[in-house]
Coordinates of C-alpha atoms in Angstrom, one line a residue:
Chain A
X1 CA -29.8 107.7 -187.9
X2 CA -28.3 110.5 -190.1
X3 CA -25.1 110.7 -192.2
X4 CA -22.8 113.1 -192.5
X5 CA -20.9 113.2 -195.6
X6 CA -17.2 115.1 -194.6
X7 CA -15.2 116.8 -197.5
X8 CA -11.7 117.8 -196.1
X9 CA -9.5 119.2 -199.0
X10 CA -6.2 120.7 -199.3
X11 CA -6.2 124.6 -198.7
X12 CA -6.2 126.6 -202.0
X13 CA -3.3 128.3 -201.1
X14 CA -1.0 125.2 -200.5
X15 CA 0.5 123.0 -203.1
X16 CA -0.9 119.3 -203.6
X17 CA 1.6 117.1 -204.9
X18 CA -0.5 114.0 -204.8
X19 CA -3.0 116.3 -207.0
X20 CA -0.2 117.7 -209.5
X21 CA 1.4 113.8 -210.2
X22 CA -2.1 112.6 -210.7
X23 CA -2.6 115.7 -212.8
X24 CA 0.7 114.6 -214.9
X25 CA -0.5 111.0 -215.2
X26 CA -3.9 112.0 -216.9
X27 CA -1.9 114.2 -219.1
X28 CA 0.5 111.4 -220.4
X29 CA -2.8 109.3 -220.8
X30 CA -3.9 111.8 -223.6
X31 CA -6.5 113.8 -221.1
X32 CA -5.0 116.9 -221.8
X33 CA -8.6 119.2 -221.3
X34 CA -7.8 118.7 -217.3
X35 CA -5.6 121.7 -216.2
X36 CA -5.8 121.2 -212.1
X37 CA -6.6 118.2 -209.9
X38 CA -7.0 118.5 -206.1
X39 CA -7.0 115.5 -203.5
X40 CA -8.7 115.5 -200.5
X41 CA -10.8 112.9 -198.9
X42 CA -14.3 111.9 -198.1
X43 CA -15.9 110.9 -195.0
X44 CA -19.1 109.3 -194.2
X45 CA -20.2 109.0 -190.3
X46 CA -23.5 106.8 -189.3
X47 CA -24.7 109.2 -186.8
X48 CA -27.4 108.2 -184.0
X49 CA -29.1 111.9 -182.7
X50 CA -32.1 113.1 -181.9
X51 CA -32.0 116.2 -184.8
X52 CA -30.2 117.3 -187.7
X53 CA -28.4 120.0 -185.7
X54 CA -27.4 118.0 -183.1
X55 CA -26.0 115.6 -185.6
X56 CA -24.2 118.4 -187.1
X57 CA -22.4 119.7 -184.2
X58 CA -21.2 115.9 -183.7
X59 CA -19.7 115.6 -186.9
X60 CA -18.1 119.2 -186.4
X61 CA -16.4 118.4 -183.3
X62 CA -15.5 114.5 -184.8
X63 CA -13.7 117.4 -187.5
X64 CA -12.4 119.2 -185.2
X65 CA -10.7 116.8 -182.7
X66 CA -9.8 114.8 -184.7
X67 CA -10.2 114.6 -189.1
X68 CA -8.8 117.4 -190.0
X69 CA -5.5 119.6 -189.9
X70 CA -6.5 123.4 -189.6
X71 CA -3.1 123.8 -190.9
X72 CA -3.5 122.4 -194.5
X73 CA -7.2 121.5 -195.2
X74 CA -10.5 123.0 -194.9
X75 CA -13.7 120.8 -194.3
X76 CA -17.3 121.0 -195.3
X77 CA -19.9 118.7 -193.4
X78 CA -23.5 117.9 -195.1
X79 CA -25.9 116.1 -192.6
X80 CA -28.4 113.5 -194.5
X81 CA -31.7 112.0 -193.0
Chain B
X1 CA -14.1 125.9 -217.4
X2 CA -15.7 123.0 -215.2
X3 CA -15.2 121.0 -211.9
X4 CA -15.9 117.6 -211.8
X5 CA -16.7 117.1 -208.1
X6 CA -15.3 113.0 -207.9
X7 CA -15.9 110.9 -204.7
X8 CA -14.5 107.7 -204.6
X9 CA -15.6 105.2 -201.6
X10 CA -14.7 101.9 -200.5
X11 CA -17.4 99.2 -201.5
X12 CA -20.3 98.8 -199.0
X13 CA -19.2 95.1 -198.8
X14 CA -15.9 95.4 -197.4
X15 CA -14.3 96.1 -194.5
X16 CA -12.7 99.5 -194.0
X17 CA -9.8 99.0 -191.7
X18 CA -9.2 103.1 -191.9
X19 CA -12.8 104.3 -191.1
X20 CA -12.5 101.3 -187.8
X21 CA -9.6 102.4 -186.8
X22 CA -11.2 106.1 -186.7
X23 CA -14.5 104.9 -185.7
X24 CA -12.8 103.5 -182.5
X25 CA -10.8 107.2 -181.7
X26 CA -13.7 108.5 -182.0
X27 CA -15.3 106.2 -179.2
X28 CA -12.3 106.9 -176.9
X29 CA -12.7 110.5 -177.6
X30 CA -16.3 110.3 -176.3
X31 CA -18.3 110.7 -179.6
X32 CA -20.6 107.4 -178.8
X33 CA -23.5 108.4 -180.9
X34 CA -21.2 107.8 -184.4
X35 CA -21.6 104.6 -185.3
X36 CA -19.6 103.8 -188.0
X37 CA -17.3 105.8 -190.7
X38 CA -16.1 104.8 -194.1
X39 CA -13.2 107.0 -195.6
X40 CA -12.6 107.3 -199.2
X41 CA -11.4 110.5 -201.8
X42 CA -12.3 113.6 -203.1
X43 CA -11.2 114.6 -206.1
X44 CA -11.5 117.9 -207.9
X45 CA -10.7 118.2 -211.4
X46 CA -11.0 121.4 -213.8
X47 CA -11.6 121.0 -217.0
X48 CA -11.6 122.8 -220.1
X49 CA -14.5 121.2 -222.4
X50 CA -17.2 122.8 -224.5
X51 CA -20.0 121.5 -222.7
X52 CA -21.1 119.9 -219.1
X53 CA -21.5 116.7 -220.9
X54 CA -17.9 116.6 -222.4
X55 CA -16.8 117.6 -219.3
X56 CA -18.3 114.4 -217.4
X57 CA -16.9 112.0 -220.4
X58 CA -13.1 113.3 -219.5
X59 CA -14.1 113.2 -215.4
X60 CA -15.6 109.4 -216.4
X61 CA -12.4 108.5 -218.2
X62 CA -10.0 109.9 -216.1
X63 CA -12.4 107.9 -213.3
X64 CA -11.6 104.1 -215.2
X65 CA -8.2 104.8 -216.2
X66 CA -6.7 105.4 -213.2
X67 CA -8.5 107.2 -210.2
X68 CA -10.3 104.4 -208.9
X69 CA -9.6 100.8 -208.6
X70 CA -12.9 98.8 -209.8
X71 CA -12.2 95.6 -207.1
X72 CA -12.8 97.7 -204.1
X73 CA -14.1 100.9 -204.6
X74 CA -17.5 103.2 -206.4
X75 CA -17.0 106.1 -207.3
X76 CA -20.1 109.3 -208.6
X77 CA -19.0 112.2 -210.1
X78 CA -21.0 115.7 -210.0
X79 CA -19.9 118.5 -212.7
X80 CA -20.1 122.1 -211.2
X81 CA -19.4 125.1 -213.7

């Protein structure tokens, strides 16, 4: 059984306004040092597969099909043992 | 300048209605072999601090005061520079 631990964030080039209110919150809690905050979410999938790879290309076409919007976010997918 | 990587998950001990409700899309979209998924949030925060330990302090804080909610959710964080 592997797991796949899915990152999907906002692209860099679009705005995140959950990110910027959360970013205005911590600065009216005194934590000033934190200039830029990005929201995106995490996913982990219980994979059953023979290989790493083949695990991997599951995950990717999970991504693909159906968690993320090639619009607005990019993904990155790290398989674990 | 750092990045404090934060991912915040639901406890191991609760149900995740989100990550059934995908887990079961995923099932009707042929994807068999994935037996279960838990979603939570990825977080990125820059921060300006002298060091990488100061910079995991604010990333800690910013983690209890209001990023994740202790009753149903764990949270790691990793600082990148």
């Amino acid at each position: 059984m592997y797991t796949a631990q899915i990152t999907i964030m906002p692209l860099a080039e679009l705005l995140d306004p959950q990110g910027k209110a959360v970013n205005e919150a911590l600065h009216n809690l005194s934590l000033q040092s934190i200039k830029d905050v990005r929201i995106g979410k995490h996913i982990n999938l219980s994979i059953e597969a023979p290989n790493k790879e083949v695990a991997f290309e599951i995950a990717d076409i999970a991504c693909k099909k159906i968690l993320y919007n090639a619009v607005m976010e990019s993904y990155t997918i790290k398989i674990i043992e």
